[in-house]
Short mmCIF file of C-alpha atoms in Angstrom, two decimals:
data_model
loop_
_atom_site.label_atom_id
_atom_site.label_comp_id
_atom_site.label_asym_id
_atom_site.label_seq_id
_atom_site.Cartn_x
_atom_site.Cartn_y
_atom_site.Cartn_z
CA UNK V 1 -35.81 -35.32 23.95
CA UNK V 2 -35.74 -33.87 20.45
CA UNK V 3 -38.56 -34.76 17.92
CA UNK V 4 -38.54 -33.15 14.80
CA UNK V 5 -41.63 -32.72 12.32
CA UNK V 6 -41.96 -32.45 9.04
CA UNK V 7 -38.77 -30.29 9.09
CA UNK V 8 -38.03 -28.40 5.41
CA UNK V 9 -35.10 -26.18 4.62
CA UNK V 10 -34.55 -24.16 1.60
CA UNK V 11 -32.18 -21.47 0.94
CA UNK V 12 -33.46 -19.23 -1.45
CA UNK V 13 -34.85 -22.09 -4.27
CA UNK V 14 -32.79 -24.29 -3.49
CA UNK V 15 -34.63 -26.96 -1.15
CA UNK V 16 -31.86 -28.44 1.61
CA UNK V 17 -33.77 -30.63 3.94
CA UNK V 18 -37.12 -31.75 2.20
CA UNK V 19 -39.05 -33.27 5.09
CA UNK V 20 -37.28 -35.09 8.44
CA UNK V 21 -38.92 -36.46 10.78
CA UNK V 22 -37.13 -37.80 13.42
CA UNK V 23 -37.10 -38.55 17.29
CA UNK V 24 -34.04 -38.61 19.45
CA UNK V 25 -34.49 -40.08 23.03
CA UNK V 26 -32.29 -39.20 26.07
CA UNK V 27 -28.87 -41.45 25.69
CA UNK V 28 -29.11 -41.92 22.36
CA UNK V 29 -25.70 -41.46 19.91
CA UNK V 30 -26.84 -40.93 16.85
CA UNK V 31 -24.56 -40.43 13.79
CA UNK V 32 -25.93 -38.78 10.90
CA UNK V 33 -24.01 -39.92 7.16
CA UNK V 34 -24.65 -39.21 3.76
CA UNK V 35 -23.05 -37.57 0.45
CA UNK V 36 -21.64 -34.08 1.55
CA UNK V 37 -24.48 -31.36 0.36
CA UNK V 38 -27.33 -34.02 1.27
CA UNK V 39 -27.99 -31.01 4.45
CA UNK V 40 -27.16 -33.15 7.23
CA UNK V 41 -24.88 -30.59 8.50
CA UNK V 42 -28.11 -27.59 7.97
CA UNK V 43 -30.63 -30.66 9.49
CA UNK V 44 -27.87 -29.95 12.88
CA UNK V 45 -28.12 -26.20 12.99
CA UNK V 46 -31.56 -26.13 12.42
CA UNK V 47 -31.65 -28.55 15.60
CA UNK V 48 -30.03 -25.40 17.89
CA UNK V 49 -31.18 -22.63 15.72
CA UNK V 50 -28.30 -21.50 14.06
CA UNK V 51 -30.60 -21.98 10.56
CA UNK V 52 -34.16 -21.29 10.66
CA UNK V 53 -36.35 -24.01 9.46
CA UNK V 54 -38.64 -22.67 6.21
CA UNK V 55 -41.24 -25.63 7.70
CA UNK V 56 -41.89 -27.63 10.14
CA UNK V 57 -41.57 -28.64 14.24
CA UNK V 58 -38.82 -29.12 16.38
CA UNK V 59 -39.23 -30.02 19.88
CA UNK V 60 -36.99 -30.25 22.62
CA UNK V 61 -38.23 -31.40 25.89
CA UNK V 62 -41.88 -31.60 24.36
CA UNK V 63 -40.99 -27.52 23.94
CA UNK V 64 -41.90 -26.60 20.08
CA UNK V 65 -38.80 -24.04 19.89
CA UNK V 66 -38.93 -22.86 16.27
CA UNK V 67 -41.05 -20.20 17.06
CA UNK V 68 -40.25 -16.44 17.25
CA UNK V 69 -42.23 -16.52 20.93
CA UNK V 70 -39.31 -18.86 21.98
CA UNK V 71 -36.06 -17.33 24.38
CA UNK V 72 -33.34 -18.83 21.54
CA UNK V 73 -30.70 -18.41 24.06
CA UNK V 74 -32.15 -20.79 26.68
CA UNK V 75 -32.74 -23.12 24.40
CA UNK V 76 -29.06 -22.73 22.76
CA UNK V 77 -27.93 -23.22 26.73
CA UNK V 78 -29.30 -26.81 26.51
CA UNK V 79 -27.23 -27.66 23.28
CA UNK V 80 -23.49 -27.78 22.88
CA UNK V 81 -22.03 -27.35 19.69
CA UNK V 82 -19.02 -28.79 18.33
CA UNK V 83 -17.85 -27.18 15.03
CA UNK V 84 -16.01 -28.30 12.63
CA UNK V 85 -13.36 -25.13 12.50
CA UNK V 86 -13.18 -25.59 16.18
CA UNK V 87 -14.22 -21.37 16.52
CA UNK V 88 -12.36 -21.12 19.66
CA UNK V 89 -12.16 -17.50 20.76
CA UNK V 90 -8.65 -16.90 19.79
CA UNK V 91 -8.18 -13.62 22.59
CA UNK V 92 -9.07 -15.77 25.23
CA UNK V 93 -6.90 -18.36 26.58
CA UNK V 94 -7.95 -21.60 27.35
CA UNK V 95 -9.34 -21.38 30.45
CA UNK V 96 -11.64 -18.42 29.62
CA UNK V 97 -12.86 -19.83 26.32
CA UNK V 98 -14.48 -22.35 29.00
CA UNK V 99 -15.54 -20.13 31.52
CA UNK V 100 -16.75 -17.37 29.24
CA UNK V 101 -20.25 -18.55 29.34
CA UNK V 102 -21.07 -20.24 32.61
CA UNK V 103 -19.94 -16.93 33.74
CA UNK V 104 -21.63 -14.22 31.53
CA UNK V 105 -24.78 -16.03 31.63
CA UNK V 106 -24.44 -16.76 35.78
CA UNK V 107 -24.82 -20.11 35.56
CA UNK V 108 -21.87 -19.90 37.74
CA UNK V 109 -19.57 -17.79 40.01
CA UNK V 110 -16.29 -17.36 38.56
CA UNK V 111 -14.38 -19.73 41.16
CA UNK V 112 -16.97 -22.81 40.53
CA UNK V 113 -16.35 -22.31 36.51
CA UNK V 114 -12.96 -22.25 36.95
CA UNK V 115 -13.15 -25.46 38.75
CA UNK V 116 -15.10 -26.86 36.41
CA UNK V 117 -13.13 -26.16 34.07
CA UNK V 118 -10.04 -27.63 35.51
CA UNK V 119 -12.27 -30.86 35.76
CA UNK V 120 -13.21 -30.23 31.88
CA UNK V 121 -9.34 -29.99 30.92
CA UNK V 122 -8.26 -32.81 32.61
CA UNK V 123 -10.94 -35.02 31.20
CA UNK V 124 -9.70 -34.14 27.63
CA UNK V 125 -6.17 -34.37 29.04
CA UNK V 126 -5.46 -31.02 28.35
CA UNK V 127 -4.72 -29.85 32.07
CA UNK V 128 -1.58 -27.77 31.45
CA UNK V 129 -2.74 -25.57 29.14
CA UNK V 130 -5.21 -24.13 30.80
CA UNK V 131 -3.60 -20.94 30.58
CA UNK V 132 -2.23 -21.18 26.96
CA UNK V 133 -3.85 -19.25 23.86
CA UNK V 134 -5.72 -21.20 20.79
CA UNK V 135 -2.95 -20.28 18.57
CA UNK V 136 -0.21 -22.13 21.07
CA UNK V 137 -2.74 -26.04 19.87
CA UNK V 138 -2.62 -27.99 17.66
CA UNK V 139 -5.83 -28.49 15.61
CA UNK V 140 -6.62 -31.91 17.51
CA UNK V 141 -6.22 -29.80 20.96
CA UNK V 142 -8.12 -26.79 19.99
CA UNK V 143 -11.27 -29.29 18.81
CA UNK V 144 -10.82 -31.25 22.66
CA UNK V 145 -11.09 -27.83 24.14
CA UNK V 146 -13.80 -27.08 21.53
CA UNK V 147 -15.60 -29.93 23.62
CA UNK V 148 -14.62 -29.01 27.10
CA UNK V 149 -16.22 -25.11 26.38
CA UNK V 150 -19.76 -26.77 25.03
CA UNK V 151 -19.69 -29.04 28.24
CA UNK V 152 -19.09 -26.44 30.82
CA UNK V 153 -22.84 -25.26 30.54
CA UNK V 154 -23.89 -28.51 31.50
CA UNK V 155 -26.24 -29.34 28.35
CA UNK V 156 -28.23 -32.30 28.13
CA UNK V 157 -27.42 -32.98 23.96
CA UNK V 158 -24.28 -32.61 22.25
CA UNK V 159 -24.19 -31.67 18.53
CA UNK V 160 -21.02 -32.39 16.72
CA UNK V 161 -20.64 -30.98 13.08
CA UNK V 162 -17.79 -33.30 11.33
CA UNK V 163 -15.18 -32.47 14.17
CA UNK V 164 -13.11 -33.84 13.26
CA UNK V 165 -12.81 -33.13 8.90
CA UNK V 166 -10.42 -30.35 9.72
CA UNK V 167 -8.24 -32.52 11.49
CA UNK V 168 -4.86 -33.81 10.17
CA UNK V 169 -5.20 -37.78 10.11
CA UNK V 170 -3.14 -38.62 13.54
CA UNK V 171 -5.30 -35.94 15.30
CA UNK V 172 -8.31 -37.65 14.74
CA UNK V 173 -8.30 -40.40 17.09
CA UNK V 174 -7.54 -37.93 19.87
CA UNK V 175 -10.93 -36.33 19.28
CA UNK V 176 -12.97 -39.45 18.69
CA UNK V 177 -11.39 -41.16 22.12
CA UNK V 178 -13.13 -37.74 23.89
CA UNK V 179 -16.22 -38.66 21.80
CA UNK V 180 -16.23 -42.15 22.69
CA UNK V 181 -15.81 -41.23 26.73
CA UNK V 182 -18.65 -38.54 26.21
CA UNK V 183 -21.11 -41.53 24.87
CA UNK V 184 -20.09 -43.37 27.55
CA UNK V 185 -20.61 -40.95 30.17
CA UNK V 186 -24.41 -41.24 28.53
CA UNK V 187 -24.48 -38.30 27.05
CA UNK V 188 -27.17 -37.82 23.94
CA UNK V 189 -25.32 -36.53 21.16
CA UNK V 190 -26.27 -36.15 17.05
CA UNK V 191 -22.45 -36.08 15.22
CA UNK V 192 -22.36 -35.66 11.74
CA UNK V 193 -19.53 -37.39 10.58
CA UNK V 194 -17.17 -39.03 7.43
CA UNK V 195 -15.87 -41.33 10.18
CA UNK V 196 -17.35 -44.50 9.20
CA UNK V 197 -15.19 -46.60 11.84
CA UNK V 198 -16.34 -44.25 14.61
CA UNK V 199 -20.25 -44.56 13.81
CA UNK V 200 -20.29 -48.23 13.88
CA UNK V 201 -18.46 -48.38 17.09
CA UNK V 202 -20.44 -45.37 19.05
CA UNK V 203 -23.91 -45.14 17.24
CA UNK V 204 -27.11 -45.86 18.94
CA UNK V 205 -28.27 -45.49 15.79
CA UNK V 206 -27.43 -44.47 12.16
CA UNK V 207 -29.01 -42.05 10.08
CA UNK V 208 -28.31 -41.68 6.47
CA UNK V 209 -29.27 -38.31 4.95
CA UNK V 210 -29.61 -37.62 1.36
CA UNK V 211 -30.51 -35.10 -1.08
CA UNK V 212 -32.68 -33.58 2.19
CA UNK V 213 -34.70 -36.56 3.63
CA UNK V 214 -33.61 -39.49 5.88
CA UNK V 215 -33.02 -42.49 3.70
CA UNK V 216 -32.45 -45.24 5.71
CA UNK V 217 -32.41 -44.94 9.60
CA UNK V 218 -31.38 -48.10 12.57
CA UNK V 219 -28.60 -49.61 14.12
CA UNK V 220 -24.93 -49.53 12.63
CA UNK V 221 -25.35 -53.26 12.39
CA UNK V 222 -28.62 -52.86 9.83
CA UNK V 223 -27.58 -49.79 8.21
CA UNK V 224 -23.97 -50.80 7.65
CA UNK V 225 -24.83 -54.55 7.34
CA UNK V 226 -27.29 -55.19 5.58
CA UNK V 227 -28.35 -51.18 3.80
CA UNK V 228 -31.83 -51.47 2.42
CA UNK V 229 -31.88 -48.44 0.54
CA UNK V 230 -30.28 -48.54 -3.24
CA UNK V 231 -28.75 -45.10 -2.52
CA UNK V 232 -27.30 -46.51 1.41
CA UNK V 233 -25.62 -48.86 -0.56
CA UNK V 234 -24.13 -47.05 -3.61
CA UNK V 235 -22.77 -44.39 -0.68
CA UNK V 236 -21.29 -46.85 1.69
CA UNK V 237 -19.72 -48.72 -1.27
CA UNK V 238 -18.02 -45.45 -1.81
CA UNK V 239 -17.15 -44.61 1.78
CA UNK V 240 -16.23 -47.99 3.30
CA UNK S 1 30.94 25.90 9.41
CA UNK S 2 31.36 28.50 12.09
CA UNK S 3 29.78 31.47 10.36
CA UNK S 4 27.02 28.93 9.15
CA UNK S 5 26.04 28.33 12.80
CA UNK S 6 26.72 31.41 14.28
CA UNK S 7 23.91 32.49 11.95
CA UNK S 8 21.63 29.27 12.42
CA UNK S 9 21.85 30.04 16.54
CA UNK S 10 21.16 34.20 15.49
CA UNK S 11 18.26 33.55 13.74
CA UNK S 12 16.99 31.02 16.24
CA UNK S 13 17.51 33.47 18.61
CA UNK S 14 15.10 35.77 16.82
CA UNK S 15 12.51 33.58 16.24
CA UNK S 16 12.09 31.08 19.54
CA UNK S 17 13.77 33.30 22.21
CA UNK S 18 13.41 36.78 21.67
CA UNK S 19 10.19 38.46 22.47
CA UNK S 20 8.98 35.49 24.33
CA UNK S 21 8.45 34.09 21.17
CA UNK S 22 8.59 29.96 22.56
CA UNK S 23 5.74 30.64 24.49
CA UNK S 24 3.69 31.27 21.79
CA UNK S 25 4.46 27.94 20.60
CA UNK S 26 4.23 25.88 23.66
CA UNK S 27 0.82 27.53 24.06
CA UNK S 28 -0.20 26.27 20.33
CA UNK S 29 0.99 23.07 21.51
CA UNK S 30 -1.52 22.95 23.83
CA UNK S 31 -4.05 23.90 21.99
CA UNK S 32 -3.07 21.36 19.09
CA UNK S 33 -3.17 18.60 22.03
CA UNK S 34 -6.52 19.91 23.53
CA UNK S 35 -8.13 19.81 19.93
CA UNK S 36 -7.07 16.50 19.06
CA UNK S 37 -7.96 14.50 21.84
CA UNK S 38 -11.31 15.52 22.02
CA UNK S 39 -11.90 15.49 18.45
CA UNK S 40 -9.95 11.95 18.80
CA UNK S 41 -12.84 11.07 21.62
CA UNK S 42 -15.68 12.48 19.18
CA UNK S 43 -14.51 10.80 16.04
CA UNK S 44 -15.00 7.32 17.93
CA UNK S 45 -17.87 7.61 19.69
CA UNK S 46 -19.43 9.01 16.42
CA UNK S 47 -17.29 6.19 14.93
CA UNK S 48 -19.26 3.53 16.70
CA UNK S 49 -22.57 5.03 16.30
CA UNK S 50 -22.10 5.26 12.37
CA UNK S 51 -20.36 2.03 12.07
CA UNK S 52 -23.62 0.19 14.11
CA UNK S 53 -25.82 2.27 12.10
CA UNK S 54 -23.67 0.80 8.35
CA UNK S 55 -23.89 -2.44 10.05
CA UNK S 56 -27.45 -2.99 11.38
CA UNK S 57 -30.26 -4.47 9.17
CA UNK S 58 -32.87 -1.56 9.29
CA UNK S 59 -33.14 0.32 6.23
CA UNK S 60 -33.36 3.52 8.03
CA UNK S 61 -30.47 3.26 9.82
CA UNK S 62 -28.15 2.33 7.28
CA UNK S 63 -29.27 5.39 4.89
CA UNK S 64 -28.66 7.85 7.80
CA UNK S 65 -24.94 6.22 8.03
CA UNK S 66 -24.40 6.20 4.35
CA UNK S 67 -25.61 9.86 4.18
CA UNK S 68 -23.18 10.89 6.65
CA UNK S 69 -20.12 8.63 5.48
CA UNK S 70 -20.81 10.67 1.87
CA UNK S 71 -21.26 13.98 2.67
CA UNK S 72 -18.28 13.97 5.37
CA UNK S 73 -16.10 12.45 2.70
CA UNK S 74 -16.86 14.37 -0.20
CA UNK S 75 -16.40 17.81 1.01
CA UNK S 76 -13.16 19.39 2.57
CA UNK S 77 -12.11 19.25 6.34
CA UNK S 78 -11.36 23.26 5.94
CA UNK S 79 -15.19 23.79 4.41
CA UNK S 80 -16.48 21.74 6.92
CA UNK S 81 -14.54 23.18 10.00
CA UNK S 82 -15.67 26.93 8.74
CA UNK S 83 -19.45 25.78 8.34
CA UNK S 84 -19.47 24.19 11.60
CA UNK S 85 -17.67 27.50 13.20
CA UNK S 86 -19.30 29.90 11.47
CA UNK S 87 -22.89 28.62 10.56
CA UNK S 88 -23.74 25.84 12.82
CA UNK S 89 -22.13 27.00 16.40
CA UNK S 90 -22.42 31.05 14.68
CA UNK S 91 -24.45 32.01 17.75
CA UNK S 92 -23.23 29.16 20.23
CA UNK S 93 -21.42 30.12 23.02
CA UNK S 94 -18.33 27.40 23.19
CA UNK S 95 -15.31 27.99 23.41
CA UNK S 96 -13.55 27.79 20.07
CA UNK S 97 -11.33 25.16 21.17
CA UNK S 98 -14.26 22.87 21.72
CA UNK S 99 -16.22 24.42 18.47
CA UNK S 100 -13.05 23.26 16.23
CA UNK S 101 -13.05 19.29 18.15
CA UNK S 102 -16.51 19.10 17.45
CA UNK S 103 -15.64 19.69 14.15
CA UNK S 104 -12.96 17.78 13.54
CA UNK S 105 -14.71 14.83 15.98
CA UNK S 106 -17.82 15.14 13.31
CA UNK S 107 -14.78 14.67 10.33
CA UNK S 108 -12.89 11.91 11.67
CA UNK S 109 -15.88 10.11 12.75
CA UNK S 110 -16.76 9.19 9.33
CA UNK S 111 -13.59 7.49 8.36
CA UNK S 112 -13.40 5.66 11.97
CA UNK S 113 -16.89 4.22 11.20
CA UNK S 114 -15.29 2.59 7.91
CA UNK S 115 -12.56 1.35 9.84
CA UNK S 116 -15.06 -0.19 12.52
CA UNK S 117 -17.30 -1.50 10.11
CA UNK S 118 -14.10 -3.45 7.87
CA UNK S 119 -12.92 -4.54 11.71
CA UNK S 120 -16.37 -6.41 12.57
CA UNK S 121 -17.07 -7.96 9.32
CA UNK S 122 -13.31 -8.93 9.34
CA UNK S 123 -14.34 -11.56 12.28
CA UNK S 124 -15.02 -14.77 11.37
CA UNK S 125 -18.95 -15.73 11.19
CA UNK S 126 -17.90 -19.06 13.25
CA UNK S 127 -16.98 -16.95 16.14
CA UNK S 128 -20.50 -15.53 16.24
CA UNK S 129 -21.85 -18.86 15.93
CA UNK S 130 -19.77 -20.46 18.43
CA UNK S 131 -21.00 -17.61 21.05
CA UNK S 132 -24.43 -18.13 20.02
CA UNK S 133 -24.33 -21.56 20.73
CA UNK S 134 -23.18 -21.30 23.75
CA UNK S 135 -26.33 -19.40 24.59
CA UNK S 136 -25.06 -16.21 24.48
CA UNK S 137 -27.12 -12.97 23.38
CA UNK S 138 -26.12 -11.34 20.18
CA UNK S 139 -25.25 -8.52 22.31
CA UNK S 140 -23.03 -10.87 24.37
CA UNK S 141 -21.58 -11.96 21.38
CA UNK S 142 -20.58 -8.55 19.85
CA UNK S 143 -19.83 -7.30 23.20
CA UNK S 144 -17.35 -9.87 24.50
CA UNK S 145 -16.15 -12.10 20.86
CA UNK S 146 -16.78 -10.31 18.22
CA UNK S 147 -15.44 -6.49 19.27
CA UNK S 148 -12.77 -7.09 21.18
CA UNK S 149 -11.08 -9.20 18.24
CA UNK S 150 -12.01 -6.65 15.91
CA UNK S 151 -10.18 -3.98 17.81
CA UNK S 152 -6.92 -5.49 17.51
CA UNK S 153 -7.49 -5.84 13.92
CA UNK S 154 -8.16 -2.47 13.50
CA UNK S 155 -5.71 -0.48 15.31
CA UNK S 156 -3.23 0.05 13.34
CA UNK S 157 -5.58 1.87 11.01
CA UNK S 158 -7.24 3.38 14.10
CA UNK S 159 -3.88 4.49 14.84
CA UNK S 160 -2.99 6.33 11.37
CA UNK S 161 -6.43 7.71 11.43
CA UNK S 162 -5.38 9.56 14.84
CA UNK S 163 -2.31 10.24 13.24
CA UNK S 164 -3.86 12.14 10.02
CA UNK S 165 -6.56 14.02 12.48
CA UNK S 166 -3.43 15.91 14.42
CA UNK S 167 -1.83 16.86 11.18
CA UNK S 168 -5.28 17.72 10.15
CA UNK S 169 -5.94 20.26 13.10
CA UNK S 170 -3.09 22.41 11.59
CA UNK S 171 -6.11 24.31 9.30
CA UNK S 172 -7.65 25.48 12.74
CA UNK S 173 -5.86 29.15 12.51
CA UNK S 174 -9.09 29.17 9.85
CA UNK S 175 -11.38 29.89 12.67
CA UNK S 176 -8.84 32.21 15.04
CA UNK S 177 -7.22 29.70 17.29
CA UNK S 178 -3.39 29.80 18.01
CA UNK S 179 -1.91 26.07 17.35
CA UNK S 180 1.30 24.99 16.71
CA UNK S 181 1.01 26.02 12.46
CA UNK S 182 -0.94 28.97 13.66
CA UNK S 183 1.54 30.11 16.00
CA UNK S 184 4.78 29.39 13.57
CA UNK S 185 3.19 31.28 10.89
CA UNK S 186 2.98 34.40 13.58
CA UNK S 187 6.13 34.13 14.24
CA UNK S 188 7.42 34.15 10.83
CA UNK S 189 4.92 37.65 10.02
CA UNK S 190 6.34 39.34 13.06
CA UNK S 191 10.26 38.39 11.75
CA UNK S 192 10.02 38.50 8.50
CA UNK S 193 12.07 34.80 8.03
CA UNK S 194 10.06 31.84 6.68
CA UNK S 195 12.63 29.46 7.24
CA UNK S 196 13.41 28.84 10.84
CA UNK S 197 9.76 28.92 12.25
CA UNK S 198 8.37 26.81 9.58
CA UNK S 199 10.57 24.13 10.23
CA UNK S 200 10.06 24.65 13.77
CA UNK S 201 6.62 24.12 13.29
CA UNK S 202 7.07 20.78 11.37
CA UNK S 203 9.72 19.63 14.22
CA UNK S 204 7.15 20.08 16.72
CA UNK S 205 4.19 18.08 15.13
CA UNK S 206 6.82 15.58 13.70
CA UNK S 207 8.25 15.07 17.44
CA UNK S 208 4.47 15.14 18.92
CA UNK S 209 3.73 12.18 16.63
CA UNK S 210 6.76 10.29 17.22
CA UNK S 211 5.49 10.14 20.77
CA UNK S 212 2.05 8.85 20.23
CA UNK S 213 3.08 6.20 17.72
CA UNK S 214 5.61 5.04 20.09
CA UNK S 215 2.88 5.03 23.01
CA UNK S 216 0.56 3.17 20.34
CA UNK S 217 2.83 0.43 19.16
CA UNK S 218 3.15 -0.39 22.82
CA UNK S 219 -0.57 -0.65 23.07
CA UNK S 220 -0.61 -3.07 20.06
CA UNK S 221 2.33 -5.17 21.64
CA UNK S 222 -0.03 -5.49 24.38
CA UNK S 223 -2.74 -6.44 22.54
CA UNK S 224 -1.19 -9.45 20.01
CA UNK S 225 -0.61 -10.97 23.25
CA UNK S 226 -2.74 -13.89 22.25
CA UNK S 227 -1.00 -14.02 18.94
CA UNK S 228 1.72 -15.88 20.21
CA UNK S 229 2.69 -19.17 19.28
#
């Protein structure tokens, strides 16, 4: 579904992502780890675009969509994207943070995005407030609504950006439960993530990124279990 | 106490009622009103334009706005009104009205561009990023995230900047027309008394802006609608 190639970052010297290559099938949950700065958070916005890679393929649907030939907002259609600050549109309420886009972009008519979005809301148990603003939620709210709005244009991969580091500790679960239901569902997603607990319960598969390549890669049973890589180790010691 | 009235309501007499003399006012008025709102309409369209031109990443562009912000800013509204009206629209046939709201439009524009500009980059970078990611356009984005945030963040100064262009229009007697200063300064030539007509005149513009910053704070109540909590 995605394959990336050879992909290389840098922001002005300084060189980011240093060669990934990487393939992510259909279903797949993969959580990406590693020291914070190693660029798995940039190797996730080069995935929809929000960074342009300096070098290197990325693929989705055997598409090669790093190209300036490429319609970036079709592409972005097939992605949701889960931020870490939540970025709900705070002059919006609720209900038309979800249906902005389905709308805007005619995906849908107003009525069947506003259903959808009633089915979006209750999934993340967030039904009655539907008509409330982003300032009225708490942080754990706003990032389940966060994931209701990237749903509602039906994408086929899910890219979470630590959603849940902003989060006060008793929030947290809240978010990861909506996580867990989304894997379920089947959903492919790529989550970058501190939550250590969550990865080995969710993954697919693990990926541990540092200083800009992909150190150690497989199930959370190999890369939490038995770490190969010196540097998988020393982190995990830290983290765990 | 008496005498002191009996002369206030004597002199009042002399400058507001005889002769008509009101009507002169009311008719600045108008013109004072007429002159603002256009140059109001003006000033943010031109606004706009500038502030996209200060904002956008073509070299070209953003000279042209810096060039204007400069020049608009570093010369005086009253040297700038009497080039416009005597240089620029010297063989144009407007009416003045519309000569001296062009004018002041072309001023105030400047000063709403900053104002626009400070709004948009006041907007998170997040917010553009969530609407991108959504698949919206970066027109999309600007359009329906990004702009209509940044107005409520910038109307208070929108509103002062209204505010200051009204007061402002008081130099148009420069180019002939009959405002509200215009018309209180007659008055006081044809009576010989400074006093009564000159703080008539200030009344009037200090009653006319009452009014629109009591019709603007309900506009902002309206808009922090979202704000609560």
């Amino acid at each position: 579904m995605i394959k990336v190639k050879n992909l290389h970052k840098k922001f002005g010297d300084l060189t980011v992502l240093n060669g990934i290559d990487e393939h992510i099938t259909p279903g797949e949950v993969v959580v990406v780890i590693g020291p914070s700065g190693s660029g798995k958070s940039t190797f996730l916005r080069c995935l929809n675009l929000l960074e342009t890679a300096t070098d290197g393929e990325i693929y989705v649907d055997d598409e090669l969509i790093n190209t300036p030939k490429v319609n970036v907002n079709r592409i972005r259609q097939k992605m949701g994207m889960v931020f870490q600050q939540f970025n709900l549109f705070p002059h919006l309420t609720i209900m038309e943070n979800i249906t902005l886009a389905p709308v805007l972009l005619k995906k849908m008519t107003k009525a069947e995005a506003i259903q959808k979005g009633q089915e979006l809301l209750a999934r993340v148990n967030l039904s009655e407030k539907a008509n409330a603003y982003p300032a009225q939620l708490s942080g754990g709210q706003k990032q389940r609504v966060a994931i209701a709005r990237a749903l509602a244009m039906d994408p086929e991969i899910m890219l979470f950006d630590e959603p849940t580091s902003a989060l006060d500790p008793e929030m947290v679960g809240e978010v990861l439960d909506v996580m867990k239901d989304l894997a379920k569902s089947g959903m492919t997603m790529v989550i970058v993530t501190h939550e250590m607990g969550f990865a080995r319960e969710v993954a697919s598969r693990v990926l541990f990124i540092d200083q800009g390549i992909v150190m150690e890669s497989g199930t959370p049973e190999e890369v939490f279990g038995n770490p190969k890589n010196e540097r998988t180790r020393n982190f995990l010691s830290k983290v765990l | 106490m008496a005498e002191w009235a009996s002369n206030f309501c004597d002199l009042f007499y002399k400058c507001f009622i005889k002769e008509d003399r009101y009507k002169l006012l009311l008719s600045g008025i108008g013109v004072t009103i007429k002159v603002s709102l256009l140059a109001i309409v003006i000033g943010i369209l031109i606004g706009m334009l500038i502030a996209l031109c200060n904002l956008s990443k073509k070299r070209i562009l953003k000279i042209i706005g810096g060039i204007y912000t400069d020049i608009i800013r570093g010369t005086p509204s009253v040297t700038q009104l009497m080039i416009i009206y005597f240089v620029i629209f010297a063989s144009v046939n407007l009416d003045k009205w519309i000569i001296a709201a062009i004018a002041f439009g072309i001023n105030s524009g400047a000063y709403v561009s900053e104002i626009i500009r400070a709004g948009i980059m006041s907007i998170d970078k997040g917010q553009t990023e969530a609407g991108r990611s959504l698949g919206l356009s970066a027109y999309q984005t600007m359009t329906r995230i990004v702009i209509p945030q940044a107005v409520k963040n910038i109307f208070p100064a929108l509103c002062n900047e209204f505010i200051v262009l009204i007061k402002e229009t008081a130099i148009v007697g420069y180019v002939g027309l009959m405002d509200i200063q215009k018309a209180g300064d007659f008055i006081k030539s044809a009576t010989f008394i400074a006093f009564m007509p000159l703080i008539g005149t200030a009344v009037i513009y200090y009653v006319l802006i009452k009014i629109l910053t009591l019709l603007l704070g309900r506009i902002e109540a309206r808009l922090r609608k979202s704000d609560a909590r």
